Protein backbone atom coordinates (compact mmCIF):
# COMPACT_ATOMS: atom_id res chain seq x y z
CA MET A 1 32.15 66.69 0.41
CA LEU A 2 30.02 67.79 -2.54
CA THR A 3 31.11 66.41 -5.77
CA ARG A 4 29.03 67.21 -8.66
CA ILE A 5 25.94 68.72 -9.50
CA ASP A 6 23.38 65.91 -9.41
CA HIS A 7 20.60 67.40 -11.14
CA ILE A 8 18.36 70.60 -11.63
CA GLY A 9 14.53 70.16 -10.64
CA ILE A 10 12.15 71.79 -12.99
CA ALA A 11 8.51 71.99 -11.86
CA CYS A 12 5.80 71.57 -14.45
CA PHE A 13 2.47 71.60 -14.73
CA ASP A 14 2.31 68.75 -17.59
CA LEU A 15 4.93 66.01 -17.37
CA ASP A 16 4.34 64.49 -20.81
CA LYS A 17 4.43 67.87 -22.49
CA THR A 18 7.60 68.73 -20.76
CA VAL A 19 9.45 65.62 -21.48
CA GLU A 20 8.51 66.07 -25.10
CA PHE A 21 9.80 69.80 -25.33
CA TYR A 22 13.29 68.67 -23.96
CA ARG A 23 13.32 65.43 -26.17
CA ALA A 24 12.58 67.28 -29.63
CA THR A 25 14.47 70.51 -28.62
CA TYR A 26 17.70 69.03 -26.75
CA GLY A 27 17.47 65.46 -27.66
CA PHE A 28 17.41 64.61 -23.92
CA GLU A 29 15.85 61.18 -23.03
CA VAL A 30 14.18 59.81 -20.27
CA PHE A 31 16.22 57.68 -18.29
CA HIS A 32 14.05 56.80 -15.24
CA THR A 33 10.35 57.82 -14.19
CA GLU A 34 8.69 57.47 -10.98
CA ILE A 35 5.88 58.61 -8.73
CA ASN A 36 6.78 59.64 -5.32
CA GLU A 37 3.76 59.19 -2.93
CA GLU A 38 5.64 60.92 -0.19
CA GLN A 39 6.56 64.13 -1.76
CA GLY A 40 3.33 64.33 -3.87
CA VAL A 41 5.13 64.04 -7.37
CA ARG A 42 5.58 62.25 -10.53
CA GLU A 43 8.58 62.98 -12.26
CA ALA A 44 10.88 62.03 -14.94
CA MET A 45 14.93 62.12 -14.78
CA LEU A 46 16.80 62.98 -18.03
CA LYS A 47 20.17 62.04 -18.10
CA ILE A 48 22.68 64.62 -19.31
CA ASN A 49 26.18 63.13 -18.78
CA GLU A 50 28.16 60.69 -16.86
CA THR A 51 30.66 62.30 -14.03
CA SER A 52 34.12 61.56 -13.10
CA ASP A 53 32.80 60.43 -9.71
CA GLY A 54 30.82 57.43 -11.29
CA GLY A 55 27.59 59.64 -10.83
CA ALA A 56 25.51 61.51 -13.76
CA SER A 57 24.04 64.66 -13.87
CA TYR A 58 20.07 64.86 -14.71
CA LEU A 59 17.19 67.45 -15.23
CA GLN A 60 14.59 66.00 -13.15
CA LEU A 61 11.26 67.05 -14.24
CA LEU A 62 8.39 67.26 -11.36
CA GLU A 63 4.67 67.30 -11.72
CA PRO A 64 2.70 67.49 -8.72
CA THR A 65 0.21 64.66 -8.08
CA ARG A 66 -1.58 66.79 -5.57
CA GLU A 67 -2.26 70.43 -4.86
CA ASP A 68 -1.28 70.30 -1.37
CA SER A 69 2.60 68.95 -2.11
CA ALA A 70 5.70 71.01 -2.08
CA VAL A 71 6.08 71.35 -5.61
CA GLY A 72 2.05 71.99 -6.21
CA LYS A 73 2.18 74.84 -3.73
CA TRP A 74 5.17 76.21 -5.44
CA LEU A 75 3.83 75.89 -8.90
CA ALA A 76 0.76 77.75 -7.76
CA LYS A 77 2.80 80.80 -6.50
CA ASN A 78 5.67 80.86 -9.18
CA GLY A 79 4.65 78.99 -12.28
CA GLU A 80 6.76 76.52 -14.15
CA GLY A 81 10.53 76.68 -13.68
CA VAL A 82 13.53 75.97 -11.94
CA HIS A 83 12.56 74.70 -8.78
CA HIS A 84 15.87 73.50 -6.65
CA ILE A 85 19.60 72.64 -7.63
CA ALA A 86 20.80 69.10 -6.09
CA PHE A 87 24.38 68.22 -5.51
CA GLY A 88 25.82 65.07 -5.44
CA THR A 89 27.81 63.64 -2.23
CA ALA A 90 29.15 60.44 -0.82
CA ASP A 91 27.47 61.11 2.67
CA VAL A 92 24.21 63.21 2.68
CA ASP A 93 24.18 62.53 6.64
CA GLY A 94 27.80 63.82 7.33
CA ASP A 95 27.71 66.74 4.60
CA SER A 96 24.32 68.07 5.91
CA GLU A 97 25.23 68.02 9.47
CA ALA A 98 28.45 69.74 8.53
CA ILE A 99 26.47 72.42 6.63
CA ARG A 100 23.77 72.84 9.38
CA GLY A 101 27.09 73.41 11.78
CA LYS A 102 27.50 76.22 9.68
CA GLY A 103 24.12 77.65 10.28
CA VAL A 104 22.48 76.65 7.44
CA ARG A 105 18.91 75.28 8.19
CA VAL A 106 18.40 71.42 7.00
CA LEU A 107 15.01 70.81 6.27
CA TYR A 108 14.95 67.13 7.26
CA ASP A 109 16.05 65.66 10.52
CA GLU A 110 16.81 62.37 8.81
CA PRO A 111 17.52 61.86 4.99
CA ARG A 112 14.34 60.67 3.16
CA THR A 113 14.29 58.43 -0.09
CA GLY A 114 14.62 60.66 -3.35
CA SER A 115 14.77 59.69 -6.93
CA MET A 116 16.18 55.88 -8.12
CA GLY A 117 16.18 54.95 -4.16
CA SER A 118 18.56 57.82 -3.10
CA ARG A 119 19.10 59.31 0.23
CA ILE A 120 18.34 63.25 0.09
CA THR A 121 17.69 66.15 2.28
CA PHE A 122 17.11 69.89 1.48
CA LEU A 123 18.32 73.22 2.72
CA HIS A 124 16.46 76.23 3.35
CA PRO A 125 16.26 78.45 0.62
CA LYS A 126 16.48 81.64 2.64
CA ASP A 127 19.67 80.26 4.07
CA CYS A 128 21.01 79.79 0.38
CA HIS A 129 20.69 83.08 -1.45
CA GLY A 130 17.22 82.19 -2.70
CA VAL A 131 17.80 78.76 -4.02
CA LEU A 132 16.52 75.55 -2.79
CA THR A 133 19.37 73.23 -2.58
CA GLU A 134 19.17 69.44 -2.25
CA LEU A 135 21.62 66.96 -1.12
CA VAL A 136 21.85 63.78 -2.60
CA THR A 137 23.70 59.97 -1.86
CA SER A 138 22.95 58.00 -5.18
CA ASN A 139 21.93 54.38 -4.89
CA PRO A 140 24.72 52.65 -6.30
CA ASP A 141 22.50 50.48 -7.90
CA HIS A 142 21.36 53.06 -10.29
């Protein structure tokens, strides 16, 4: 069962400038940064609030580390902006299979490692009314 909005992913050309905008404009601070080599991104997670299920909600700012990454291709085509929405779940495996059973294409056969050691998968945007959708099971150590 999906429990919350885990994060909104925002693609950007310059991570440092974008972080500074969100810090100066809204007062959001960076909670975590990392480079995900598999996905070809440098990212910053800006914590917005805690949630009742023990998780949190974030803005995830994504700068491609290479042009051929999914985010790099998306930026070249669309420019900066909202890239995806992610919903939190205690069971990314079970929920992705249940959603697949409803005819929605799940992009990964097995969940992959995401930000802060989470387990993630994506749902095809053409099956989700044009919205790239991510399912996330948070790492309890974060």
